[in-house]
PDB file of C-alpha atoms in Angstrom:
ATOM      1  CA  MET A   1       0.000   0.000   0.000  1.00 51.00           C
ATOM      2  CA  ASN A   2       1.216   3.514  -0.845  1.00 57.00           C
ATOM      3  CA  LEU A   3       2.753   5.094   2.266  1.00 55.00           C
ATOM      4  CA  ASN A   4       0.821   8.349   1.865  1.00 57.00           C
ATOM      5  CA  ILE A   5      -2.476   6.484   1.575  1.00 57.00           C
ATOM      6  CA  TYR A   6      -1.580   4.453   4.655  1.00 54.00           C
ATOM      7  CA  ARG A   7      -0.802   7.628   6.617  1.00 58.00           C
ATOM      8  CA  THR A   8      -4.057   9.213   5.472  1.00 54.00           C
ATOM      9  CA  ILE A   9      -6.059   6.208   6.667  1.00 54.00           C
ATOM     10  CA  ILE A  10      -4.300   6.275  10.046  1.00 57.00           C
ATOM     11  CA  ILE A  11      -4.885  10.018  10.488  1.00 54.00           C
ATOM     12  CA  PHE A  12      -8.545   9.719   9.459  1.00 53.00           C
ATOM     13  CA  SER A  13      -9.066   6.842  11.887  1.00 54.00           C
ATOM     14  CA  ILE A  14      -7.539   8.822  14.765  1.00 54.00           C
ATOM     15  CA  ILE A  15      -9.667  11.888  13.991  1.00 51.00           C
ATOM     16  CA  SER A  16     -12.813   9.766  13.777  1.00 51.00           C
ATOM     17  CA  PHE A  17     -11.998   8.141  17.108  1.00 50.00           C
ATOM     18  CA  ILE A  18     -11.468  11.534  18.759  1.00 46.00           C
ATOM     19  CA  VAL A  19     -14.753  12.845  17.353  1.00 45.00           C
ATOM     20  CA  LEU A  20     -16.631   9.830  18.691  1.00 48.00           C
ATOM     21  CA  ILE A  21     -15.018  10.170  22.114  1.00 43.00           C
ATOM     22  CA  ASN A  22     -15.850  13.877  22.294  1.00 46.00           C
ATOM     23  CA  ARG A  23     -19.418  13.226  21.186  1.00 46.00           C
ATOM     24  CA  ASP A  24     -19.910  10.614  23.892  1.00 44.00           C
ATOM     25  CA  LEU A  25     -18.313  12.824  26.535  1.00 38.00           C
ATOM     26  CA  ASN A  26     -20.454  15.793  25.550  1.00 43.00           C
ATOM     27  CA  ALA A  27     -23.550  13.606  25.627  1.00 50.00           C
ATOM     28  CA  GLN A  28     -22.794  12.793  29.253  1.00 52.00           C
ATOM     29  CA  ILE A  29     -22.225  16.353  30.474  1.00 78.00           C
ATOM     30  CA  LYS A  30     -24.766  17.184  33.160  1.00 81.00           C
ATOM     31  CA  ASN A  31     -25.643  20.704  34.250  1.00 87.00           C
ATOM     32  CA  GLU A  32     -27.701  19.653  37.304  1.00 88.00           C
ATOM     33  CA  LYS A  33     -30.712  21.609  35.978  1.00 96.00           C
ATOM     34  CA  TYR A  34     -34.098  20.042  35.338  1.00 98.00           C
ATOM     35  CA  THR A  35     -37.728  21.080  34.988  1.00 98.00           C
ATOM     36  CA  ILE A  36     -40.886  19.013  34.653  1.00 98.00           C
ATOM     37  CA  VAL A  37     -44.433  20.235  33.983  1.00 98.00           C
ATOM     38  CA  ILE A  38     -47.622  18.163  33.962  1.00 98.00           C
ATOM     39  CA  HIS A  39     -51.223  18.750  32.990  1.00 98.00           C
ATOM     40  CA  GLY A  40     -54.314  16.726  33.762  1.00 96.00           C
ATOM     41  CA  GLY A  41     -56.630  18.580  31.415  1.00 93.00           C
ATOM     42  CA  ALA A  42     -58.133  22.024  30.894  1.00 93.00           C
ATOM     43  CA  GLY A  43     -61.865  22.559  31.152  1.00 88.00           C
ATOM     44  CA  TYR A  44     -64.438  23.314  33.800  1.00 86.00           C
ATOM     45  CA  PHE A  45     -63.735  21.962  37.269  1.00 88.00           C
ATOM     46  CA  PRO A  46     -65.949  23.885  39.721  1.00 89.00           C
ATOM     47  CA  LYS A  47     -64.271  25.502  42.693  1.00 92.00           C
ATOM     48  CA  ASP A  48     -67.157  24.291  44.820  1.00 91.00           C
ATOM     49  CA  SER A  49     -66.490  20.646  43.947  1.00 88.00           C
ATOM     50  CA  PRO A  50     -66.451  18.301  46.950  1.00 91.00           C
ATOM     51  CA  GLY A  51     -63.273  18.731  48.971  1.00 92.00           C
ATOM     52  CA  GLU A  52     -62.564  15.019  48.830  1.00 93.00           C
ATOM     53  CA  LEU A  53     -62.609  15.056  45.011  1.00 90.00           C
ATOM     54  CA  LYS A  54     -60.307  18.081  44.870  1.00 93.00           C
ATOM     55  CA  GLN A  55     -57.875  16.315  47.180  1.00 95.00           C
ATOM     56  CA  GLN A  56     -57.925  13.195  45.017  1.00 94.00           C
ATOM     57  CA  TYR A  57     -56.810  15.234  42.022  1.00 94.00           C
ATOM     58  CA  ILE A  58     -54.171  17.075  44.044  1.00 96.00           C
ATOM     59  CA  ASN A  59     -52.828  13.818  45.466  1.00 97.00           C
ATOM     60  CA  SER A  60     -52.695  12.204  42.036  1.00 97.00           C
ATOM     61  CA  LEU A  61     -50.879  15.153  40.464  1.00 97.00           C
ATOM     62  CA  THR A  62     -48.461  15.166  43.403  1.00 98.00           C
ATOM     63  CA  ASP A  63     -47.732  11.465  42.948  1.00 98.00           C
ATOM     64  CA  ALA A  64     -47.215  11.940  39.207  1.00 98.00           C
ATOM     65  CA  LEU A  65     -44.915  14.902  39.762  1.00 98.00           C
ATOM     66  CA  ASN A  66     -42.830  12.963  42.264  1.00 98.00           C
ATOM     67  CA  ILE A  67     -42.427  10.103  39.795  1.00 98.00           C
ATOM     68  CA  GLY A  68     -41.001  12.417  37.148  1.00 98.00           C
ATOM     69  CA  LYS A  69     -38.958  14.520  39.547  1.00 98.00           C
ATOM     70  CA  ASN A  70     -37.257  11.492  41.090  1.00 98.00           C
ATOM     71  CA  ILE A  71     -36.210  10.236  37.666  1.00 98.00           C
ATOM     72  CA  LEU A  72     -34.729  13.617  36.719  1.00 98.00           C
ATOM     73  CA  VAL A  73     -33.049  14.234  40.096  1.00 98.00           C
ATOM     74  CA  ASN A  74     -31.223  10.924  39.767  1.00 97.00           C
ATOM     75  CA  GLY A  75     -29.888  11.778  36.304  1.00 97.00           C
ATOM     76  CA  GLY A  76     -32.583   9.970  34.336  1.00 98.00           C
ATOM     77  CA  THR A  77     -33.669  11.009  30.874  1.00 98.00           C
ATOM     78  CA  SER A  78     -36.560  13.286  30.026  1.00 98.00           C
ATOM     79  CA  ILE A  79     -38.149  10.607  27.847  1.00 98.00           C
ATOM     80  CA  ASP A  80     -38.232   8.138  30.748  1.00 98.00           C
ATOM     81  CA  ALA A  81     -39.702  10.799  33.021  1.00 98.00           C
ATOM     82  CA  VAL A  82     -42.421  11.712  30.530  1.00 98.00           C
ATOM     83  CA  GLU A  83     -43.369   8.113  29.799  1.00 98.00           C
ATOM     84  CA  LYS A  84     -43.529   7.057  33.462  1.00 98.00           C
ATOM     85  CA  VAL A  85     -45.509  10.125  34.520  1.00 98.00           C
ATOM     86  CA  ILE A  86     -48.055   9.584  31.765  1.00 98.00           C
ATOM     87  CA  ASN A  87     -48.201   5.840  32.536  1.00 98.00           C
ATOM     88  CA  TYR A  88     -49.253   6.753  36.066  1.00 98.00           C
ATOM     89  CA  LEU A  89     -51.926   9.146  34.835  1.00 97.00           C
ATOM     90  CA  GLU A  90     -53.149   6.617  32.238  1.00 97.00           C
ATOM     91  CA  ASN A  91     -53.627   4.107  35.064  1.00 96.00           C
ATOM     92  CA  ASN A  92     -55.534   6.638  37.176  1.00 95.00           C
ATOM     93  CA  ILE A  93     -59.335   6.587  36.797  1.00 91.00           C
ATOM     94  CA  LEU A  94     -59.573  10.339  37.484  1.00 92.00           C
ATOM     95  CA  PHE A  95     -58.116  11.337  34.125  1.00 93.00           C
ATOM     96  CA  ASN A  96     -59.376  10.994  30.572  1.00 93.00           C
ATOM     97  CA  ALA A  97     -56.512   8.778  29.413  1.00 95.00           C
ATOM     98  CA  GLY A  98     -56.018   5.036  29.651  1.00 95.00           C
ATOM     99  CA  LYS A  99     -58.166   3.589  32.425  1.00 93.00           C
ATOM    100  CA  GLY A 100     -60.281   6.748  32.734  1.00 90.00           C
ATOM    101  CA  ALA A 101     -60.976   7.145  29.005  1.00 92.00           C
ATOM    102  CA  VAL A 102     -64.385   8.531  28.023  1.00 89.00           C
ATOM    103  CA  PHE A 103     -66.917   6.882  25.719  1.00 89.00           C
ATOM    104  CA  THR A 104     -67.514   7.204  22.004  1.00 90.00           C
ATOM    105  CA  SER A 105     -71.106   7.593  20.774  1.00 87.00           C
ATOM    106  CA  GLU A 106     -71.146   3.793  20.457  1.00 90.00           C
ATOM    107  CA  GLY A 107     -70.205   3.351  24.108  1.00 88.00           C
ATOM    108  CA  LYS A 108     -66.663   2.157  23.377  1.00 92.00           C
ATOM    109  CA  HIS A 109     -63.192   3.581  23.949  1.00 94.00           C
ATOM    110  CA  GLU A 110     -60.621   4.859  21.442  1.00 97.00           C
ATOM    111  CA  LEU A 111     -57.373   6.218  22.835  1.00 98.00           C
ATOM    112  CA  ASP A 112     -54.646   8.460  21.383  1.00 98.00           C
ATOM    113  CA  ALA A 113     -51.103   9.419  22.409  1.00 98.00           C
ATOM    114  CA  SER A 114     -47.898  10.949  21.096  1.00 98.00           C
ATOM    115  CA  ILE A 115     -44.344  11.596  22.252  1.00 98.00           C
ATOM    116  CA  MET A 116     -41.479  13.680  20.824  1.00 98.00           C
ATOM    117  CA  GLN A 117     -37.815  14.217  21.644  1.00 98.00           C
ATOM    118  CA  GLY A 118     -36.298  17.651  21.206  1.00 98.00           C
ATOM    119  CA  LYS A 119     -32.743  16.483  20.632  1.00 98.00           C
ATOM    120  CA  ASP A 120     -33.470  15.091  17.157  1.00 98.00           C
ATOM    121  CA  LEU A 121     -37.208  15.724  16.587  1.00 98.00           C
ATOM    122  CA  SER A 122     -37.873  11.969  16.670  1.00 98.00           C
ATOM    123  CA  SER A 123     -41.562  11.262  17.242  1.00 98.00           C
ATOM    124  CA  GLY A 124     -44.062   8.473  17.727  1.00 98.00           C
ATOM    125  CA  ALA A 125     -47.845   8.386  17.966  1.00 98.00           C
ATOM    126  CA  VAL A 126     -50.897   6.137  17.998  1.00 98.00           C
ATOM    127  CA  ALA A 127     -54.563   6.964  17.456  1.00 98.00           C
ATOM    128  CA  GLY A 128     -57.800   5.072  17.901  1.00 98.00           C
ATOM    129  CA  VAL A 129     -56.266   2.194  19.846  1.00 98.00           C
ATOM    130  CA  THR A 130     -58.775   0.028  21.675  1.00 98.00           C
ATOM    131  CA  ILE A 131     -56.777  -2.625  23.576  1.00 98.00           C
ATOM    132  CA  ILE A 132     -53.543  -0.834  24.534  1.00 98.00           C
ATOM    133  CA  LYS A 133     -53.339  -0.291  28.305  1.00 98.00           C
ATOM    134  CA  ASN A 134     -50.737   2.494  28.062  1.00 98.00           C
ATOM    135  CA  PRO A 135     -50.851   4.228  24.669  1.00 98.00           C
ATOM    136  CA  ILE A 136     -47.894   6.513  25.479  1.00 98.00           C
ATOM    137  CA  SER A 137     -45.612   3.488  25.797  1.00 98.00           C
ATOM    138  CA  LEU A 138     -46.665   2.218  22.382  1.00 98.00           C
ATOM    139  CA  ALA A 139     -46.110   5.704  20.947  1.00 98.00           C
ATOM    140  CA  ARG A 140     -42.545   5.562  22.276  1.00 98.00           C
ATOM    141  CA  LEU A 141     -42.002   2.177  20.639  1.00 98.00           C
ATOM    142  CA  VAL A 142     -43.317   3.543  17.341  1.00 98.00           C
ATOM    143  CA  MET A 143     -40.643   6.228  17.614  1.00 98.00           C
ATOM    144  CA  GLU A 144     -37.820   3.912  18.628  1.00 98.00           C
ATOM    145  CA  LYS A 145     -38.528   0.710  16.707  1.00 98.00           C
ATOM    146  CA  THR A 146     -40.156   1.736  13.424  1.00 98.00           C
ATOM    147  CA  ASP A 147     -39.366   4.079  10.550  1.00 97.00           C
ATOM    148  CA  HIS A 148     -42.783   5.691  10.933  1.00 98.00           C
ATOM    149  CA  ILE A 149     -44.434   8.221  13.241  1.00 98.00           C
ATOM    150  CA  LEU A 150     -48.182   7.547  13.436  1.00 98.00           C
ATOM    151  CA  PHE A 151     -50.108   4.251  13.563  1.00 98.00           C
ATOM    152  CA  VAL A 152     -53.908   4.155  13.833  1.00 98.00           C
ATOM    153  CA  GLY A 153     -56.730   1.781  14.660  1.00 97.00           C
ATOM    154  CA  LYS A 154     -56.269  -1.952  14.205  1.00 98.00           C
ATOM    155  CA  GLY A 155     -52.795  -1.448  12.772  1.00 98.00           C
ATOM    156  CA  ALA A 156     -51.733   0.290  15.966  1.00 98.00           C
ATOM    157  CA  ASP A 157     -53.377  -2.366  18.155  1.00 98.00           C
ATOM    158  CA  ASP A 158     -51.635  -5.112  16.161  1.00 98.00           C
ATOM    159  CA  LEU A 159     -48.321  -3.316  16.522  1.00 98.00           C
ATOM    160  CA  GLY A 160     -48.827  -3.250  20.270  1.00 98.00           C
ATOM    161  CA  ILE A 161     -49.357  -7.000  20.278  1.00 98.00           C
ATOM    162  CA  LEU A 162     -46.224  -7.447  18.158  1.00 98.00           C
ATOM    163  CA  PHE A 163     -44.130  -5.306  20.509  1.00 98.00           C
ATOM    164  CA  GLY A 164     -45.479  -7.038  23.599  1.00 98.00           C
ATOM    165  CA  VAL A 165     -46.997  -4.055  25.397  1.00 98.00           C
ATOM    166  CA  ASP A 166     -49.727  -4.634  27.978  1.00 98.00           C
ATOM    167  CA  ILE A 167     -52.942  -5.627  26.202  1.00 98.00           C
ATOM    168  CA  VAL A 168     -56.378  -5.329  27.826  1.00 97.00           C
ATOM    169  CA  PRO A 169     -59.963  -5.877  26.668  1.00 95.00           C
ATOM    170  CA  ASN A 170     -61.789  -2.693  25.722  1.00 95.00           C
ATOM    171  CA  SER A 171     -63.980  -3.250  28.773  1.00 91.00           C
ATOM    172  CA  TYR A 172     -60.909  -2.497  30.946  1.00 93.00           C
ATOM    173  CA  PHE A 173     -61.535   1.206  30.249  1.00 90.00           C
ATOM    174  CA  HIS A 174     -65.244   0.806  31.029  1.00 80.00           C
ATOM    175  CA  ASP A 175     -65.592   2.485  34.421  1.00 67.00           C
ATOM    176  CA  SER A 176     -69.128   2.074  35.778  1.00 63.00           C
ATOM    177  CA  THR A 177     -69.367   5.613  37.138  1.00 67.00           C
ATOM    178  CA  ASN A 178     -68.306   7.154  33.827  1.00 64.00           C
ATOM    179  CA  TYR A 179     -70.697   4.805  32.037  1.00 64.00           C
ATOM    180  CA  GLN A 180     -73.643   6.052  34.064  1.00 65.00           C
ATOM    181  CA  LYS A 181     -72.653   9.639  33.272  1.00 65.00           C
ATOM    182  CA  TRP A 182     -72.522   8.748  29.581  1.00 60.00           C
ATOM    183  CA  LEU A 183     -75.928   7.087  29.647  1.00 61.00           C
ATOM    184  CA  LYS A 184     -77.487  10.176  31.210  1.00 60.00           C
ATOM    185  CA  SER A 185     -75.861  12.674  28.871  1.00 59.00           C
ATOM    186  CA  ASN A 186     -76.394  13.442  25.205  1.00 52.00           C
ATOM    187  CA  LEU A 187     -73.834  16.243  25.359  1.00 46.00           C
ATOM    188  CA  PRO A 188     -70.076  15.993  24.864  1.00 45.00           C
ATOM    189  CA  LYS A 189     -68.073  15.868  28.051  1.00 45.00           C
ATOM    190  CA  GLN A 190     -66.500  19.189  28.954  1.00 44.00           C
ATOM    191  CA  GLN A 191     -63.085  19.262  27.346  1.00 44.00           C
ATOM    192  CA  GLY A 192     -60.310  18.377  29.718  1.00 51.00           C
ATOM    193  CA  GLU A 193     -58.627  15.645  31.713  1.00 71.00           C
ATOM    194  CA  THR A 194     -56.374  14.765  28.807  1.00 93.00           C
ATOM    195  CA  VAL A 195     -52.933  14.278  30.330  1.00 97.00           C
ATOM    196  CA  GLY A 196     -49.522  15.533  29.287  1.00 98.00           C
ATOM    197  CA  CYS A 197     -45.981  15.991  30.479  1.00 98.00           C
ATOM    198  CA  VAL A 198     -42.957  17.974  29.313  1.00 98.00           C
ATOM    199  CA  ALA A 199     -39.532  17.486  30.871  1.00 98.00           C
ATOM    200  CA  LEU A 200     -36.034  18.961  30.565  1.00 98.00           C
ATOM    201  CA  ASP A 201     -33.367  16.611  31.918  1.00 98.00           C
ATOM    202  CA  GLN A 202     -29.877  17.345  33.243  1.00 98.00           C
ATOM    203  CA  TYR A 203     -28.395  16.678  29.807  1.00 97.00           C
ATOM    204  CA  GLY A 204     -30.418  19.518  28.265  1.00 97.00           C
ATOM    205  CA  ASN A 205     -32.846  17.266  26.390  1.00 98.00           C
ATOM    206  CA  ILE A 206     -36.540  18.134  26.184  1.00 98.00           C
ATOM    207  CA  THR A 207     -39.286  15.531  25.735  1.00 98.00           C
ATOM    208  CA  ALA A 208     -43.025  16.167  25.404  1.00 98.00           C
ATOM    209  CA  GLY A 209     -45.859  13.661  25.555  1.00 98.00           C
ATOM    210  CA  THR A 210     -49.672  13.675  25.534  1.00 98.00           C
ATOM    211  CA  SER A 211     -52.313  10.967  26.068  1.00 98.00           C
ATOM    212  CA  THR A 212     -56.119  11.064  25.906  1.00 97.00           C
ATOM    213  CA  GLY A 213     -59.361   9.176  25.604  1.00 95.00           C
ATOM    214  CA  GLY A 214     -60.710  11.921  23.338  1.00 93.00           C
ATOM    215  CA  ARG A 215     -64.051  13.702  23.729  1.00 89.00           C
ATOM    216  CA  GLN A 216     -67.121  12.206  25.357  1.00 85.00           C
ATOM    217  CA  ASN A 217     -69.631  10.936  22.755  1.00 85.00           C
ATOM    218  CA  LYS A 218     -67.190  11.543  19.920  1.00 90.00           C
ATOM    219  CA  MET A 219     -68.008   9.883  16.612  1.00 93.00           C
ATOM    220  CA  PRO A 220     -66.144   6.592  16.205  1.00 95.00           C
ATOM    221  CA  GLY A 221     -62.879   7.237  14.414  1.00 96.00           C
ATOM    222  CA  ARG A 222     -62.626  10.882  15.476  1.00 96.00           C
ATOM    223  CA  VAL A 223     -59.040  11.934  16.256  1.00 96.00           C
ATOM    224  CA  GLY A 224     -58.074  15.137  18.052  1.00 95.00           C
ATOM    225  CA  ASP A 225     -54.788  16.939  18.529  1.00 97.00           C
ATOM    226  CA  SER A 226     -53.215  14.714  21.194  1.00 97.00           C
ATOM    227  CA  PRO A 227     -51.618  12.192  18.802  1.00 98.00           C
ATOM    228  CA  LEU A 228     -50.685  14.843  16.242  1.00 98.00           C
ATOM    229  CA  ILE A 229     -47.134  16.133  16.356  1.00 98.00           C
ATOM    230  CA  ASN A 230     -47.143  19.935  15.887  1.00 98.00           C
ATOM    231  CA  ALA A 231     -50.744  20.318  17.065  1.00 98.00           C
ATOM    232  CA  GLY A 232     -50.942  18.729  20.517  1.00 98.00           C
ATOM    233  CA  THR A 233     -47.310  17.764  21.117  1.00 98.00           C
ATOM    234  CA  TYR A 234     -43.980  19.287  20.116  1.00 98.00           C
ATOM    235  CA  ALA A 235     -40.389  19.353  21.366  1.00 98.00           C
ATOM    236  CA  ASN A 236     -37.219  21.016  20.110  1.00 98.00           C
ATOM    237  CA  ASN A 237     -34.089  21.439  22.245  1.00 98.00           C
ATOM    238  CA  ASN A 238     -33.397  24.770  20.541  1.00 98.00           C
ATOM    239  CA  THR A 239     -36.704  26.279  21.622  1.00 98.00           C
ATOM    240  CA  CYS A 240     -39.234  24.477  23.799  1.00 98.00           C
ATOM    241  CA  GLY A 241     -41.456  21.508  24.520  1.00 98.00           C
ATOM    242  CA  VAL A 242     -45.271  21.702  24.532  1.00 98.00           C
ATOM    243  CA  SER A 243     -48.246  19.494  25.452  1.00 98.00           C
ATOM    244  CA  ALA A 244     -51.785  20.713  24.834  1.00 98.00           C
ATOM    245  CA  THR A 245     -55.246  20.004  26.227  1.00 96.00           C
ATOM    246  CA  GLY A 246     -58.664  21.244  25.201  1.00 94.00           C
ATOM    247  CA  ILE A 247     -60.795  21.246  22.057  1.00 94.00           C
ATOM    248  CA  GLY A 248     -58.549  19.302  19.723  1.00 95.00           C
ATOM    249  CA  GLU A 249     -59.991  20.584  16.478  1.00 96.00           C
ATOM    250  CA  LEU A 250     -58.968  24.142  17.386  1.00 97.00           C
ATOM    251  CA  PHE A 251     -55.451  23.091  18.284  1.00 97.00           C
ATOM    252  CA  ILE A 252     -55.135  21.242  14.981  1.00 98.00           C
ATOM    253  CA  ARG A 253     -56.411  24.152  12.884  1.00 98.00           C
ATOM    254  CA  ASN A 254     -53.999  26.540  14.540  1.00 98.00           C
ATOM    255  CA  THR A 255     -51.022  24.149  14.817  1.00 98.00           C
ATOM    256  CA  ILE A 256     -50.652  25.372  18.387  1.00 98.00           C
ATOM    257  CA  ALA A 257     -47.718  23.361  19.722  1.00 98.00           C
ATOM    258  CA  PHE A 258     -45.400  23.975  16.768  1.00 98.00           C
ATOM    259  CA  ASN A 259     -46.337  27.631  16.428  1.00 98.00           C
ATOM    260  CA  ILE A 260     -45.190  28.323  19.979  1.00 98.00           C
ATOM    261  CA  SER A 261     -41.774  26.979  19.006  1.00 98.00           C
ATOM    262  CA  ALA A 262     -41.880  28.828  15.675  1.00 98.00           C
ATOM    263  CA  LEU A 263     -42.572  32.179  17.314  1.00 98.00           C
ATOM    264  CA  MET A 264     -39.520  31.657  19.514  1.00 98.00           C
ATOM    265  CA  ASP A 265     -37.345  30.469  16.633  1.00 98.00           C
ATOM    266  CA  TYR A 266     -38.401  32.863  13.880  1.00 98.00           C
ATOM    267  CA  LYS A 267     -39.562  35.927  15.806  1.00 98.00           C
ATOM    268  CA  GLY A 268     -37.387  35.815  18.909  1.00 98.00           C
ATOM    269  CA  TYR A 269     -40.335  35.579  21.286  1.00 98.00           C
ATOM    270  CA  THR A 270     -39.760  34.458  24.856  1.00 98.00           C
ATOM    271  CA  LEU A 271     -41.576  31.302  25.956  1.00 98.00           C
ATOM    272  CA  LYS A 272     -44.162  33.402  27.796  1.00 98.00           C
ATOM    273  CA  GLN A 273     -44.760  35.696  24.817  1.00 98.00           C
ATOM    274  CA  ALA A 274     -45.191  32.743  22.461  1.00 98.00           C
ATOM    275  CA  CYS A 275     -47.529  30.848  24.771  1.00 98.00           C
ATOM    276  CA  ASP A 276     -49.656  33.901  25.521  1.00 98.00           C
ATOM    277  CA  GLU A 277     -49.929  34.756  21.832  1.00 98.00           C
ATOM    278  CA  MET A 278     -51.312  31.334  20.939  1.00 98.00           C
ATOM    279  CA  ILE A 279     -53.527  30.692  23.961  1.00 98.00           C
ATOM    280  CA  TYR A 280     -54.954  34.172  24.559  1.00 98.00           C
ATOM    281  CA  ASN A 281     -54.827  35.814  21.131  1.00 98.00           C
ATOM    282  CA  LYS A 282     -55.077  32.975  18.607  1.00 97.00           C
ATOM    283  CA  LEU A 283     -57.520  30.633  20.346  1.00 98.00           C
ATOM    284  CA  PRO A 284     -61.042  31.586  21.442  1.00 97.00           C
ATOM    285  CA  GLU A 285     -61.970  31.710  25.108  1.00 96.00           C
ATOM    286  CA  GLY A 286     -62.810  28.307  26.558  1.00 94.00           C
ATOM    287  CA  SER A 287     -60.751  26.280  24.116  1.00 95.00           C
ATOM    288  CA  GLY A 288     -58.043  24.877  26.426  1.00 96.00           C
ATOM    289  CA  GLY A 289     -54.465  25.349  27.526  1.00 97.00           C
ATOM    290  CA  ILE A 290     -50.899  24.131  27.301  1.00 98.00           C
ATOM    291  CA  ILE A 291     -47.883  23.333  29.406  1.00 98.00           C
ATOM    292  CA  ALA A 292     -44.493  24.322  28.037  1.00 98.00           C
ATOM    293  CA  LEU A 293     -40.866  24.732  29.020  1.00 98.00           C
ATOM    294  CA  ASP A 294     -37.850  26.099  27.186  1.00 98.00           C
ATOM    295  CA  LYS A 295     -34.217  25.041  26.884  1.00 96.00           C
ATOM    296  CA  ASP A 296     -33.295  27.094  29.947  1.00 96.00           C
ATOM    297  CA  GLY A 297     -35.904  25.453  32.162  1.00 97.00           C
ATOM    298  CA  ASN A 298     -38.368  28.352  32.149  1.00 98.00           C
ATOM    299  CA  TYR A 299     -41.974  27.122  32.123  1.00 98.00           C
ATOM    300  CA  GLU A 300     -45.440  28.393  31.287  1.00 98.00           C
ATOM    301  CA  MET A 301     -48.893  26.863  31.918  1.00 98.00           C
ATOM    302  CA  PRO A 302     -51.475  29.236  30.365  1.00 98.00           C
ATOM    303  CA  PHE A 303     -55.124  28.310  29.785  1.00 98.00           C
ATOM    304  CA  ASN A 304     -58.288  30.159  28.747  1.00 97.00           C
ATOM    305  CA  THR A 305     -60.771  27.841  30.458  1.00 95.00           C
ATOM    306  CA  ASN A 306     -62.171  27.858  33.989  1.00 93.00           C
ATOM    307  CA  SER A 307     -59.474  25.497  35.207  1.00 95.00           C
ATOM    308  CA  MET A 308     -56.489  23.385  34.224  1.00 96.00           C
ATOM    309  CA  MET A 309     -55.009  20.621  36.354  1.00 96.00           C
ATOM    310  CA  ARG A 310     -51.291  21.365  36.362  1.00 98.00           C
ATOM    311  CA  ALA A 311     -48.066  20.820  38.282  1.00 98.00           C
ATOM    312  CA  VAL A 312     -44.406  21.798  38.102  1.00 98.00           C
ATOM    313  CA  ALA A 313     -41.130  20.881  39.787  1.00 98.00           C
ATOM    314  CA  ASN A 314     -37.593  22.015  39.042  1.00 98.00           C
ATOM    315  CA  SER A 315     -34.016  22.117  40.284  1.00 97.00           C
ATOM    316  CA  ASN A 316     -34.644  25.554  41.818  1.00 96.00           C
ATOM    317  CA  GLY A 317     -36.799  23.903  44.456  1.00 96.00           C
ATOM    318  CA  GLU A 318     -40.236  24.694  43.047  1.00 97.00           C
ATOM    319  CA  PHE A 319     -42.895  22.031  43.577  1.00 98.00           C
ATOM    320  CA  LYS A 320     -46.485  23.116  43.141  1.00 98.00           C
ATOM    321  CA  ILE A 321     -49.901  21.840  42.133  1.00 98.00           C
ATOM    322  CA  GLU A 322     -52.609  24.167  40.796  1.00 97.00           C
ATOM    323  CA  ILE A 323     -56.119  23.836  39.408  1.00 96.00           C
ATOM    324  CA  TRP A 324     -57.563  27.335  38.995  1.00 95.00           C
ATOM    325  CA  LYS A 325     -56.067  30.725  38.099  1.00 89.00           C
TER     326      LYS A 325
END
């Protein structure tokens, strides 16, 4: 082999090795900063609700927040924090996601979820699943194990079976109390109780996720914003992460989640300015709200409804649960 070619190969190999080492080292740099925000839905939760019910929601949001915070405090990733927080909320009958999913007009359950990582914009989502216990976990597998982003209906259910996620009969979501409410009502359930989480981990990575049972009495096959990247969920390490809750059709039409990031990226808006613009100026009153955080750990939780279940914890020592303004 020509000596010059041999030297070139050696030099290239050394440079490549150094680049890989530096990349791995940089990936492990921790800044000790983290933030996590959670929502349990925006809508109308009366202030005069029974004290016991209020406390149940507060306790559940506290438990969820502690799950995510503990992962982040111990150097865990934002995607693990988001998935585990939403798993907890999906398994909680109080929220319109997973176990607490509302009914379609046929008296069945169709669930949606999505997740997105800000470090590379990788995304995964499922819509209209009927046998998946934790849709957010299947959404993550779509992101990590397929070349696609969104699976729907039977195809999504079959994928869940293939990947070995927890499978349940559709009757698993059939809570008797919610069923009685459905039987007595010909009106859609007040928007809300969709769940979401956005987290910034100590490595500077943002992840956003959203999960829902949709709208009460929705037409079979209806899909809202929760499983749609850019509408109900968005994350970009350079700007922010967002999870939305409310009237999905409005969030889809106005591409709410992405536009918050776009205002920051293209117009130089702060996180607060971008969130306020979309929630208070772009959307009509009573349409919903969002949770969001930026690359520096700043957070916003605006809503234009009566209430929004929400919670936040960060490395500055904040830990709070709120329902009303």
